[in-house]
mmCIF file of C-alpha atoms in Angstrom:
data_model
loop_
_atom_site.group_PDB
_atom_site.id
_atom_site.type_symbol
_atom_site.label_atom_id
_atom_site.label_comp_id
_atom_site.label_asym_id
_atom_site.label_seq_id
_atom_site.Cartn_x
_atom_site.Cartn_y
_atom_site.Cartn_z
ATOM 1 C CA UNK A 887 -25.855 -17.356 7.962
ATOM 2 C CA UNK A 888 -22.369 -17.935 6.511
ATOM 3 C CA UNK A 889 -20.294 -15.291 4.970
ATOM 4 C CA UNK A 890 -20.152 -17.526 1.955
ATOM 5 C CA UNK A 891 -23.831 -17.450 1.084
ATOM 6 C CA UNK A 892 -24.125 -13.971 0.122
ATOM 7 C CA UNK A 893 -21.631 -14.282 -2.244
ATOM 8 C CA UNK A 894 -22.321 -14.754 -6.053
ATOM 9 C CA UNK A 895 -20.194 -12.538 -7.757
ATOM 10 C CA UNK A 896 -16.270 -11.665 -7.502
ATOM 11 C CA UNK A 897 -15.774 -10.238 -3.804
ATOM 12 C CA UNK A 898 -12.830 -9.513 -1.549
ATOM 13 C CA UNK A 899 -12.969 -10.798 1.794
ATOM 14 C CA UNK A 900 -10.429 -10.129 4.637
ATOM 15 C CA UNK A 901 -9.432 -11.530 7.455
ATOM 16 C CA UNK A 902 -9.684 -9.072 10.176
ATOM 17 C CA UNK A 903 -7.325 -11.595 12.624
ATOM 18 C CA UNK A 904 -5.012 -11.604 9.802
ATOM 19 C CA UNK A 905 -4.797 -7.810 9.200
ATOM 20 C CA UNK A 906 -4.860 -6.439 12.649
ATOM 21 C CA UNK A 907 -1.701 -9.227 12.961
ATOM 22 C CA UNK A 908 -0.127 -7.405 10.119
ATOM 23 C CA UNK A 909 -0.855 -3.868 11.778
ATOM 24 C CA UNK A 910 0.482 -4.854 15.263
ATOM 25 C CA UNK A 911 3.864 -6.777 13.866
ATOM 26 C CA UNK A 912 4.544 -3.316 12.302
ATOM 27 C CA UNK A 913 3.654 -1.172 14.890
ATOM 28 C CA UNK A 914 6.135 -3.088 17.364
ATOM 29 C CA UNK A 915 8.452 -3.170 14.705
ATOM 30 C CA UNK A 916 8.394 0.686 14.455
ATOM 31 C CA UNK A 917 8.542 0.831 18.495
ATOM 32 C CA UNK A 918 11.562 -1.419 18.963
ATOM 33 C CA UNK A 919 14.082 0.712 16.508
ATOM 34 C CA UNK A 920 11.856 3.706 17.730
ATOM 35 C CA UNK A 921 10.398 4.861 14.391
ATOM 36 C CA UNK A 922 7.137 6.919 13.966
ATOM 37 C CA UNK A 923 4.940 4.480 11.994
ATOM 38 C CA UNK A 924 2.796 6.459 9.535
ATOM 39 C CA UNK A 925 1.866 3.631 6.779
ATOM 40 C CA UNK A 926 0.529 4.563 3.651
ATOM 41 C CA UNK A 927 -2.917 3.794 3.485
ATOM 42 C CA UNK A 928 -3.303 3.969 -0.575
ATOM 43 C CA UNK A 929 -3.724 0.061 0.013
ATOM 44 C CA UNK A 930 -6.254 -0.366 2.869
ATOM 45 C CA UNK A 931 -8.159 3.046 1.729
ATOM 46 C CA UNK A 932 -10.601 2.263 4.608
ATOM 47 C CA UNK A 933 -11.830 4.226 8.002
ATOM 48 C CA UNK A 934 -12.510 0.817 9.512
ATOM 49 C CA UNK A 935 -9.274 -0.638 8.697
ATOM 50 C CA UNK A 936 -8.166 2.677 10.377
ATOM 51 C CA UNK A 937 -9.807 1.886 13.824
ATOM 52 C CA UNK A 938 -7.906 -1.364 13.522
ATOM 53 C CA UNK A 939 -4.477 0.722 12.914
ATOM 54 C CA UNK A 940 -5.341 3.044 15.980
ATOM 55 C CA UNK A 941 -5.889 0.374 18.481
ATOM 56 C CA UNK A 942 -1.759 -0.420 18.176
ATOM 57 C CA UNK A 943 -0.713 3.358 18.566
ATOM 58 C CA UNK A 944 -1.091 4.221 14.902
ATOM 59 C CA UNK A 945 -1.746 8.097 14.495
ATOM 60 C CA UNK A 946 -0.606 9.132 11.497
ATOM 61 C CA UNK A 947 -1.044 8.070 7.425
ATOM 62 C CA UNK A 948 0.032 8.807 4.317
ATOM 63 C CA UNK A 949 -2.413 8.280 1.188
ATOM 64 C CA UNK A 950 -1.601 8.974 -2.821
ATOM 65 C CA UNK A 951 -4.217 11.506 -3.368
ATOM 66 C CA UNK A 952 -6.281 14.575 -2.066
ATOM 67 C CA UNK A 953 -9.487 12.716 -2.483
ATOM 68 C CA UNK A 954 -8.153 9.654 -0.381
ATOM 69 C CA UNK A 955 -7.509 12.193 2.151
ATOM 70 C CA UNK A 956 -10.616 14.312 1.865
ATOM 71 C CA UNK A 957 -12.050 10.493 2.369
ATOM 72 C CA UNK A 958 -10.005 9.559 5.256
ATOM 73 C CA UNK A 959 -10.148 13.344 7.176
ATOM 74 C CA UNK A 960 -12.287 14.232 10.417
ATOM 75 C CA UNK A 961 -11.411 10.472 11.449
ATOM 76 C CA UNK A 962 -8.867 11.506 14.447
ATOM 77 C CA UNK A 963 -5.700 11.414 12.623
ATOM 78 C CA UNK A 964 -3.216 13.478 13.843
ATOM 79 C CA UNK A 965 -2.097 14.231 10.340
ATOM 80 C CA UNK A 966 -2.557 12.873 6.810
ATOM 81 C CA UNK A 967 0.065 13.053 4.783
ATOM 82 C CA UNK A 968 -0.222 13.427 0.819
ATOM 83 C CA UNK A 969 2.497 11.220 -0.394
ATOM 84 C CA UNK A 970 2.486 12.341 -4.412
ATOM 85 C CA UNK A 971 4.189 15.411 -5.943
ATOM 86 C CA UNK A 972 1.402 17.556 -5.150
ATOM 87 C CA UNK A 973 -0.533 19.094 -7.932
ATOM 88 C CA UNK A 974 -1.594 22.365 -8.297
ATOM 89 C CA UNK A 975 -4.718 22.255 -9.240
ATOM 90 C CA UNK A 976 -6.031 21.186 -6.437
ATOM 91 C CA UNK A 977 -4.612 24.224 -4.084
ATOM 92 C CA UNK A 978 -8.373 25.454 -3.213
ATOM 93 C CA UNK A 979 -9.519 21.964 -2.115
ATOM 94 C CA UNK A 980 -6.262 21.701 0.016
ATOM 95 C CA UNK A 981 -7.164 25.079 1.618
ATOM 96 C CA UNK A 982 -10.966 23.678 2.450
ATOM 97 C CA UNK A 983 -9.550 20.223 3.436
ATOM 98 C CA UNK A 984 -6.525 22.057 5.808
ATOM 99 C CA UNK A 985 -9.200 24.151 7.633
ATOM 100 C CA UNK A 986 -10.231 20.946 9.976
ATOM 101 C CA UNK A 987 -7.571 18.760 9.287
ATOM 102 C CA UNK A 988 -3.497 18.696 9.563
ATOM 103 C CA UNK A 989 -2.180 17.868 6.189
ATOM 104 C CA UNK A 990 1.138 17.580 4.820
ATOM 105 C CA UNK A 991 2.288 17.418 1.024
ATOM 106 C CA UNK A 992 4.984 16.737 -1.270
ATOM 107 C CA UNK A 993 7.202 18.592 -3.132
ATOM 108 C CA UNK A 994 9.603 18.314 -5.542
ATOM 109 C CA UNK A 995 10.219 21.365 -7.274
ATOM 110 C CA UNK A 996 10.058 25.268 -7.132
ATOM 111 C CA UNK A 997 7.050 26.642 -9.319
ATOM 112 C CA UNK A 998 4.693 23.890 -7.082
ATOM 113 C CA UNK A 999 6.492 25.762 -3.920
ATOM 114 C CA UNK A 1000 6.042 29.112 -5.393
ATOM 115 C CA UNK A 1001 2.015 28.358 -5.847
ATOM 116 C CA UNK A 1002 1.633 26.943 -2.766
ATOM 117 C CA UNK A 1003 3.409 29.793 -1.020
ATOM 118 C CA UNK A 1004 0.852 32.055 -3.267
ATOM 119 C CA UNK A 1005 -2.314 30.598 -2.817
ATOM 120 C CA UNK A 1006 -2.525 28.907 0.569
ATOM 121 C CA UNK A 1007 -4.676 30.376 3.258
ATOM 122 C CA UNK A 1008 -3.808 27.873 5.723
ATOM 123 C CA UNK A 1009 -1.339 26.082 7.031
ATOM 124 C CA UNK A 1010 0.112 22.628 5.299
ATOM 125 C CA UNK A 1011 3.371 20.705 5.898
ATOM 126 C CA UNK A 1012 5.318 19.756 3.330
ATOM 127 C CA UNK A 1013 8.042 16.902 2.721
ATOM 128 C CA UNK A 1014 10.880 17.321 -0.051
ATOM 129 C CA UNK A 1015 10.224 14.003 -2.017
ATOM 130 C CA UNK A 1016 14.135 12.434 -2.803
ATOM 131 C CA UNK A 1017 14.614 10.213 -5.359
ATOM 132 C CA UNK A 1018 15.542 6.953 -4.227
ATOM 133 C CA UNK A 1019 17.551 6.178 -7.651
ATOM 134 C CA UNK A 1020 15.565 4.498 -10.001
ATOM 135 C CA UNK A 1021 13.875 8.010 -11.402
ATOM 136 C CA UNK A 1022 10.627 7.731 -10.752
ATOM 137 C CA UNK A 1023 9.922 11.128 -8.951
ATOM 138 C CA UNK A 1024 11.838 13.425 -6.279
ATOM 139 C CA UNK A 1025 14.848 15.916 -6.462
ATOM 140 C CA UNK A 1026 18.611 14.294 -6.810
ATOM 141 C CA UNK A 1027 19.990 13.755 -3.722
ATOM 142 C CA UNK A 1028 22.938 15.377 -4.150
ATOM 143 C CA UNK A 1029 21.052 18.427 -6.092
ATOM 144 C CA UNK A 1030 21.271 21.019 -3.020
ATOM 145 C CA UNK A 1031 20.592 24.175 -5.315
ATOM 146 C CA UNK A 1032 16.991 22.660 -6.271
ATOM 147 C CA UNK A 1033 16.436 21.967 -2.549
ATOM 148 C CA UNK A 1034 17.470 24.886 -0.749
ATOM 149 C CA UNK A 1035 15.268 26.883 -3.464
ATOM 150 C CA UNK A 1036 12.101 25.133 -2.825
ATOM 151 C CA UNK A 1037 13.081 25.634 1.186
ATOM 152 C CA UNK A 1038 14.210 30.449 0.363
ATOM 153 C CA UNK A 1039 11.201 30.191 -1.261
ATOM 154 C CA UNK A 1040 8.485 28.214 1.744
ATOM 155 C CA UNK A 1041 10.109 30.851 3.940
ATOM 156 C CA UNK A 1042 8.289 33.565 2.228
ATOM 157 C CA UNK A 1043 4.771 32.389 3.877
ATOM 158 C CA UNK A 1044 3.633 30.963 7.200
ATOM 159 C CA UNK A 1045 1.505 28.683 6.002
ATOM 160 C CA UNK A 1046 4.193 26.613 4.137
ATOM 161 C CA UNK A 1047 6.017 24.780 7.073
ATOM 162 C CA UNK A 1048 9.345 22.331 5.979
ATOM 163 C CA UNK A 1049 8.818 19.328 7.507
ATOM 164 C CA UNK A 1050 11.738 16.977 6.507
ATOM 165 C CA UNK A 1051 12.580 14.726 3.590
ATOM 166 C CA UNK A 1052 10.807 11.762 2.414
ATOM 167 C CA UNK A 1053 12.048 8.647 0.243
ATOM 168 C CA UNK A 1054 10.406 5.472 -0.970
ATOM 169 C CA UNK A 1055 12.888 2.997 -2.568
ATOM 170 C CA UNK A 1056 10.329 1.194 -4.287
ATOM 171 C CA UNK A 1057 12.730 -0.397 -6.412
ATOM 172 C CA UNK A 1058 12.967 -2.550 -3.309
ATOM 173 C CA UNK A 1059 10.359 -4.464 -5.464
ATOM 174 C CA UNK A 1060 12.300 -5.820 -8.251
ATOM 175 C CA UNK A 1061 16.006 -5.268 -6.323
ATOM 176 C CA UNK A 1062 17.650 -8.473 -5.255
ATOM 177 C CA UNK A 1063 20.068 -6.702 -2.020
ATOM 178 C CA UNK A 1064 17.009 -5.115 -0.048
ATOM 179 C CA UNK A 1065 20.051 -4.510 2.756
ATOM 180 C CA UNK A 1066 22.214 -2.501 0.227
ATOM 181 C CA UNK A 1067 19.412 -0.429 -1.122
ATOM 182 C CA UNK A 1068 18.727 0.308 2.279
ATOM 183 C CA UNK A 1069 22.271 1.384 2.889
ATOM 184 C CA UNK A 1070 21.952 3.985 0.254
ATOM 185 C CA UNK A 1071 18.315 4.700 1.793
ATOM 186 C CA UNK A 1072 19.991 5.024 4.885
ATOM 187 C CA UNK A 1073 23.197 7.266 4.064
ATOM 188 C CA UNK A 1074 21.215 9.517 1.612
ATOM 189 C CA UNK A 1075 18.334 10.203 4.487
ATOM 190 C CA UNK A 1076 21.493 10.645 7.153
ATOM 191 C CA UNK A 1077 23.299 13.609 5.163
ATOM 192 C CA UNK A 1078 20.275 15.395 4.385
ATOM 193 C CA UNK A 1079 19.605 15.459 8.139
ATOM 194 C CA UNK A 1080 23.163 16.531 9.155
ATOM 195 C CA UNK A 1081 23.043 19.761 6.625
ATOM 196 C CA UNK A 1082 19.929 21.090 7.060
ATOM 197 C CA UNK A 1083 18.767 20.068 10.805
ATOM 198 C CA UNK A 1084 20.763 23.279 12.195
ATOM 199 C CA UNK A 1085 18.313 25.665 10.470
ATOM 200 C CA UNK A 1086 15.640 22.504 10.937
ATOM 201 C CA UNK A 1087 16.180 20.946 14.690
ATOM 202 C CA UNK A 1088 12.545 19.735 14.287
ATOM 203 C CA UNK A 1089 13.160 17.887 10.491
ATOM 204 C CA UNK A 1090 11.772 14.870 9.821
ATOM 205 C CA UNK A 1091 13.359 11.696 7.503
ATOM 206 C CA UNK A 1092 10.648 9.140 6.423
ATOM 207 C CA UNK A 1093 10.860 5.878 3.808
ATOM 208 C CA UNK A 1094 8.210 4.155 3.315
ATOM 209 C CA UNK A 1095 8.660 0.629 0.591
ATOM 210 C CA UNK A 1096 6.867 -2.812 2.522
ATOM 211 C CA UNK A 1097 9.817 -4.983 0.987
ATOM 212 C CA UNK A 1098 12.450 -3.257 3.080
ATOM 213 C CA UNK A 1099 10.407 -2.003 6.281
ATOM 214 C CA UNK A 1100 9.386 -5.748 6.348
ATOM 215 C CA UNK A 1101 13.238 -7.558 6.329
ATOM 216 C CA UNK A 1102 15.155 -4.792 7.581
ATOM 217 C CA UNK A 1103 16.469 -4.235 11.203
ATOM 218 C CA UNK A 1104 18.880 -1.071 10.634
ATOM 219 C CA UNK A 1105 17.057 1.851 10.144
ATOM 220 C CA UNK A 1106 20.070 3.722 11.687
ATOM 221 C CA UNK A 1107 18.887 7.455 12.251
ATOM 222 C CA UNK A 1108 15.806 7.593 10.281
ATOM 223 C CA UNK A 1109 12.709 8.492 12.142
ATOM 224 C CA UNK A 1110 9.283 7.656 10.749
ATOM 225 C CA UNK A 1111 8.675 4.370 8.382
ATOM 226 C CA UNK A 1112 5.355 4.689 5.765
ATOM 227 C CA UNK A 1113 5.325 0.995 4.611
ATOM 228 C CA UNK A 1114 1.706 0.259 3.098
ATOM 229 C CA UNK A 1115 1.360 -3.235 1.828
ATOM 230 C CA UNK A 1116 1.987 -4.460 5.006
ATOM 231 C CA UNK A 1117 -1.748 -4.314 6.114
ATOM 232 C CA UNK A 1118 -2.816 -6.813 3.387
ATOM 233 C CA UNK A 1119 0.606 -8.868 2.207
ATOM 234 C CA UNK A 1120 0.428 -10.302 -1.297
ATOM 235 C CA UNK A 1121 2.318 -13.001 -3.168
ATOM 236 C CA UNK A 1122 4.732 -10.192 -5.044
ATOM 237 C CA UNK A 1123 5.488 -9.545 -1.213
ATOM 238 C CA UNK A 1124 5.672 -13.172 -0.506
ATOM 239 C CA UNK A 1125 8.405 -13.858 -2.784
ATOM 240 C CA UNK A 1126 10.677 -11.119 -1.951
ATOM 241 C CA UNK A 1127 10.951 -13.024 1.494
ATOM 242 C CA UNK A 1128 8.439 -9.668 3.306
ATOM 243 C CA UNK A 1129 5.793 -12.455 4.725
ATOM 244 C CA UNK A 1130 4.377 -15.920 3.783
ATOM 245 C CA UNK A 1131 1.169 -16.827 2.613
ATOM 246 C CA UNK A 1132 -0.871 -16.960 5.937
ATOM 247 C CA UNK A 1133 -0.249 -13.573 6.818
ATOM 248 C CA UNK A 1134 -2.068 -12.445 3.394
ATOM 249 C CA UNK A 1135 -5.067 -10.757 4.440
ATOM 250 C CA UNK A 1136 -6.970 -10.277 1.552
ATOM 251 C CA UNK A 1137 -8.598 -12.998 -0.936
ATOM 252 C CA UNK A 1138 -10.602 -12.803 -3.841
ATOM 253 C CA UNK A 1139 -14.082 -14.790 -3.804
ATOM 254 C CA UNK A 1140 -14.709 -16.219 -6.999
ATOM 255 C CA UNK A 1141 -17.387 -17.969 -8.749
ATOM 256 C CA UNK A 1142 -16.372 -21.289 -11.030
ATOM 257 C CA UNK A 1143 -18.308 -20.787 -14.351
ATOM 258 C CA UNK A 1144 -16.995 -23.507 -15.996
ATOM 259 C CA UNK A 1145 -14.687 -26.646 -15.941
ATOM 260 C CA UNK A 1146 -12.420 -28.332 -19.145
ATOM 261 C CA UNK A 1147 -11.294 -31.817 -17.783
ATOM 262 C CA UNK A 1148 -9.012 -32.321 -20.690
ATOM 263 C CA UNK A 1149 -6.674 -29.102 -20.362
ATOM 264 C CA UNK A 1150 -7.227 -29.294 -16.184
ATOM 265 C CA UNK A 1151 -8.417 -25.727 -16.534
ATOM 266 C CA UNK A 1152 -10.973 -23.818 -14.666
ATOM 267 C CA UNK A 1153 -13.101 -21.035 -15.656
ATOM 268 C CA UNK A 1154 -13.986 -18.515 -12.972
ATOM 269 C CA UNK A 1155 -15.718 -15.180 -13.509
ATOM 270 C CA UNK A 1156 -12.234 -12.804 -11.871
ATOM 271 C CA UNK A 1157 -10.541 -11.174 -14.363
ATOM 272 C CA UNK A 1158 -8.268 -8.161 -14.924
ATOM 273 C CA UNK A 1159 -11.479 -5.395 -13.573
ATOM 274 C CA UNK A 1160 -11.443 -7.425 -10.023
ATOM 275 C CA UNK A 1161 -7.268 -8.559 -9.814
ATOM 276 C CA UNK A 1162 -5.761 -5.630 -11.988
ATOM 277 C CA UNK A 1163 -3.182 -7.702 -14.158
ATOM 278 C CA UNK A 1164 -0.322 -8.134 -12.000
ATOM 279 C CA UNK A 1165 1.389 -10.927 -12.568
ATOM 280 C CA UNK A 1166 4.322 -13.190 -11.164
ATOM 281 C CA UNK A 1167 6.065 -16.034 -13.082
ATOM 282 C CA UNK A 1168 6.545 -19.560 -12.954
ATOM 283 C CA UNK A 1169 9.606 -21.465 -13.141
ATOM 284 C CA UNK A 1170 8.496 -22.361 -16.820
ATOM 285 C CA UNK A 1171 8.152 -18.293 -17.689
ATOM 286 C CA UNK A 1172 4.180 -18.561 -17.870
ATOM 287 C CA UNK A 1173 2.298 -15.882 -15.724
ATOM 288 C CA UNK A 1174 0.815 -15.993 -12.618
ATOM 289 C CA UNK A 1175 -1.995 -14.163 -11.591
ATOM 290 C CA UNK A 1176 -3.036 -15.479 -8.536
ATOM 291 C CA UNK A 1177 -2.808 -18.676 -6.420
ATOM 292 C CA UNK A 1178 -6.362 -20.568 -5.433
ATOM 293 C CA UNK A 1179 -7.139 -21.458 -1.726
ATOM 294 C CA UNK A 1180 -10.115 -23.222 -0.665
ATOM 295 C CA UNK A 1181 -12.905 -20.886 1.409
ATOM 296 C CA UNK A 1182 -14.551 -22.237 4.350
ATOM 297 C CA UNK A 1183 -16.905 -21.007 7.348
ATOM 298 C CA UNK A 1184 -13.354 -19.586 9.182
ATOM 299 C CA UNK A 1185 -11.581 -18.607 5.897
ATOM 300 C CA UNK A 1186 -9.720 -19.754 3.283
ATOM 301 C CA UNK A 1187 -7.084 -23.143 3.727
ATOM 302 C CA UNK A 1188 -3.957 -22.485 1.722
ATOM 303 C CA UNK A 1189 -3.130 -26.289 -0.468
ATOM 304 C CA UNK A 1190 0.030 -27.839 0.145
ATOM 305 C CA UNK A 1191 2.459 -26.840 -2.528
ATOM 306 C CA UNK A 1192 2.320 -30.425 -4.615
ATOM 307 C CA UNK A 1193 -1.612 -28.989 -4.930
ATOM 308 C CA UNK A 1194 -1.033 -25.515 -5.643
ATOM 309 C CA UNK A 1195 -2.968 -23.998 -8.538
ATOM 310 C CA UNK A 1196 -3.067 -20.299 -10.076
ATOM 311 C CA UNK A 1197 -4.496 -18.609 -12.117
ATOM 312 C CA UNK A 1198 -3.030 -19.034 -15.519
ATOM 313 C CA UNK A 1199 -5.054 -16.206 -17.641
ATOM 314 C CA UNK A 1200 -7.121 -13.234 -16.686
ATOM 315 C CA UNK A 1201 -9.039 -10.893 -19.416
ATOM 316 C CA UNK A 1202 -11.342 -8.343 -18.213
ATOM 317 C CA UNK A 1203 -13.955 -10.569 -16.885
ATOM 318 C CA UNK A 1204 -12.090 -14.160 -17.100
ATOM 319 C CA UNK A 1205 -10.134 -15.768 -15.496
ATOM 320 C CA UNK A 1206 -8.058 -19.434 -16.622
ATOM 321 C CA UNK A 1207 -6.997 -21.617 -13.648
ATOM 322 C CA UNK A 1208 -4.599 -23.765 -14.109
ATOM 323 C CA UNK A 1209 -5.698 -26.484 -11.850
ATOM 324 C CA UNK A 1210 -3.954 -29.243 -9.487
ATOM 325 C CA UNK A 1211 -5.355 -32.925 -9.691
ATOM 326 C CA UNK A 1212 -6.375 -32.442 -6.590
ATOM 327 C CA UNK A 1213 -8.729 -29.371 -7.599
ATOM 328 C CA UNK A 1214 -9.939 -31.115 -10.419
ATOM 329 C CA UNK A 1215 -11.494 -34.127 -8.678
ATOM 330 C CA UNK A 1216 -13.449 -31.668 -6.248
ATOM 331 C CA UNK A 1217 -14.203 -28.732 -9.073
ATOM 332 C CA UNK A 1218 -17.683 -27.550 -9.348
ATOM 333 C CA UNK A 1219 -19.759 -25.062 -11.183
ATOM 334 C CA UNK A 1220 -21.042 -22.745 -9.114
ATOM 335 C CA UNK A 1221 -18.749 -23.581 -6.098
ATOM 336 C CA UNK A 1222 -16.572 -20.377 -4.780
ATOM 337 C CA UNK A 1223 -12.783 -20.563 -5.133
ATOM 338 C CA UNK A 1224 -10.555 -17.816 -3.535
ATOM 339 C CA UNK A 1225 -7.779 -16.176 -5.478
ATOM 340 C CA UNK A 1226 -4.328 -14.835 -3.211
ATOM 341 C CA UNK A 1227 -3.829 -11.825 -4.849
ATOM 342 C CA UNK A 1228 -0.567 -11.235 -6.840
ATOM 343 C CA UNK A 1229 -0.656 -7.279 -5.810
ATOM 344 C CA UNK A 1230 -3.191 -6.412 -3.232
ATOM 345 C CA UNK A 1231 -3.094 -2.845 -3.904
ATOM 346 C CA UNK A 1232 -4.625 -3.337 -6.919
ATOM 347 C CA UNK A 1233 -6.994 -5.810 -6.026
ATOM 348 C CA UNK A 1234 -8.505 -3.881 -3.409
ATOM 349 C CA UNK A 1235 -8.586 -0.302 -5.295
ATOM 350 C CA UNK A 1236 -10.281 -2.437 -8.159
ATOM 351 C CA UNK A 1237 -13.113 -4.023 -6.113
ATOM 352 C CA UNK A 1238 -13.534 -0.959 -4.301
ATOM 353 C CA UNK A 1239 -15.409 -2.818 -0.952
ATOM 354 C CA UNK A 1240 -14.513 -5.511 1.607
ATOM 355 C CA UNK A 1241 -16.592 -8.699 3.083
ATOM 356 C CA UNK A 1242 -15.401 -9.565 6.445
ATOM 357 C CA UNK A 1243 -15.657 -13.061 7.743
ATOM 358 C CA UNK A 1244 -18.780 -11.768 10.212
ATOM 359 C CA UNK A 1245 -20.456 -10.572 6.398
ATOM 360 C CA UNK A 1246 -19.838 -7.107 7.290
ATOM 361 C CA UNK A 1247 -18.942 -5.231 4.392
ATOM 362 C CA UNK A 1248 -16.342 -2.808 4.886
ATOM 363 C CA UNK A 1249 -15.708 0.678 3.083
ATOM 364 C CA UNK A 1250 -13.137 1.848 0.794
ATOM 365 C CA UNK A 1251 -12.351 5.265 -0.772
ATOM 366 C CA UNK A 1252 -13.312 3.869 -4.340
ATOM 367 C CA UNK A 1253 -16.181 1.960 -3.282
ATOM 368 C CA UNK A 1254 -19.842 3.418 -2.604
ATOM 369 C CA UNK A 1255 -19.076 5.129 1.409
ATOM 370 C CA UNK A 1256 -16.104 6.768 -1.205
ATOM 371 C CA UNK A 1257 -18.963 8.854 -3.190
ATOM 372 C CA UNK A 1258 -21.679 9.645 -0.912
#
């Protein structure tokens, strides 16, 4: 029975070929400017997807939050790291989680330092988040008071171990001169090694954005690369020049409610709750959020670009396509259309489950395997 056939409400499929081609590009990436690959899993959220990643050497991951890694422990990783300012709170579940499993957190400022150092009963790594210059999160680079007191005041326990510094320019995403921005990546990651690795001769530097671990080929002395939208792709990556459209791994299954001849449009139920609202735009300044390809038995066949058509609109459970001729002539209601994802992050943490070509449906953190 086709993969197809099951289908009759908004699903994500993947392409396993697809993915593990993503997964093995990076890993021999990593390998040729000898980098530790680590990639943040906060986009594939999945312990299959993870067998795929260990059978090309990956051992390590990073994921955005303690539950993604409460998910994701006891499945042989030789550590998971917690790539988010860590928060408090959630010190006693750290302690349970860090009793079977090597973890490693972030931290950007003393009083988070001070209650770690206080409360842990095991022990966790942790990474001294930088900020990459666009102010999201991390400590100044140049701010060596704030650093060397979060590193006096891990020293007071053993179960607080410095492990290096970590940095994700992911301003790489809206930045036209990726090389550049990896020049300051680069320099800012290099001095922080050269001060502190005489007290540190084990310290780690790690970045970790898809746009530049994609393009770039001078890492200089860096030593581990997080990337995570690598395992999926996406069109956002596809224009900043990271992949093409084939190597997108990930498409959304949709159902065509409804078709309006006169305005060429398309209604499909796939709306903001399956695609987040992510959005690209078109050389006219309307949005974008999503191109169609056409599903079959083997996958999905991207349109040549004289037949492209996207998604126009989205609203929580609607979605507007703004059809090609082409489309139009072979439109039906009922028929499945599938929807390249404009950020497959989203898209994946919203559906929350995968269908693989076989019909196998594979888990994710926010899915159902996520809360049993």
């Amino acid at each position: 029975m086709s993969y197809l056939s099951t289908i009759s409400s908004p699903t994500l499929l993947i392409d396993e070929k697809i993915c593990r081609a993503n997964l093995k590009r990076m890993a021999e990436k990593a390998k040729r400017h000898e980098l530790n690959l680590a990639p943040h899993w906060k986009t594939a959220q999945s312990r299959k997807i993870g067998g795929w990643a260990k059978d090309y050497g990956i051992t390590e991951i990073s994921v955005s939050s303690i539950k993604m890694a409460e998910y994701l422990s006891g499945q042989g990783w030789k550590n998971i790291h917690i790539a988010f300012p860590f928060n408090v709170r959630e010190i006693p579940t750290l302690n349970t989680l860090a009793k079977a499993q090597s973890i490693s957190v972030q931290v950007i400022n003393p009083v988070t330092a001070k209650r770690l150092v206080d409360e842990l009963t095991v022990p966790v790594g942790f990474f001294i988040e930088i900020d990459a210059g666009y102010g999201r999160t991390g400590v100044s680079v140049s701010d060596f008071g704030l650093i060397e007191e979060i590193l006096l005041i891990s020293k007071k326990s053993e179960n607080l171990n410095f492990k290096g510094f970590y940095l994700h320019a992911g301003h790489s995403y809206y930045m036209p001169d990726i090389p550049e921005l990896y020049e300051q990546t680069r320099n800012a990651l290099s001095m922080l090694k050269n001060k502190y690795r005489t007290e540190y001769p084990e310290l780690l530097t790690r970045t970790g954005d898809t746009p530049g671990c994609a393009v770039m080929e001078d890492f200089g002395d860096i030593d581990e690369m997080g990337p995570g939208n690598f395992v999926f792709y996406d069109l956002m990556q596809e224009k900043l020049g990271g992949c093409f459209k084939s190597d997108i791994a990930v498409v959304l299954a949709v159902p065509i409610v409804d078709i309006n001849r006169e305005r060429n449009e398309i209604l499909v139920h796939g709306g903001g709750v399956h695609l987040a609202k992510d959005a690209l735009k078109e050389e006219d300044g309307s949005a974008n959020f999503g191109e169609v390809v056409y599903l079959n038995e083997h996958g999905w066949e991207i349109p040549e670009i004289q037949n492209r058509s996207y998604l126009k609109s989205i609203s929580q459970e609607h979605g507007i396509i703004k059809a090609s001729d082409s489309l139009m002539q072979t439109a039906k209601i009922g028929q499945l259309l599938g929807i390249l994802p404009v950020h497959s992050c989203m898209t994946a943490d919203a559906m929350g489950s995968y269908l693989s070509l076989n019909g196998e449906i594979i888990d994710h953190c926010e899915g159902s395997f996520g809360k049993n």
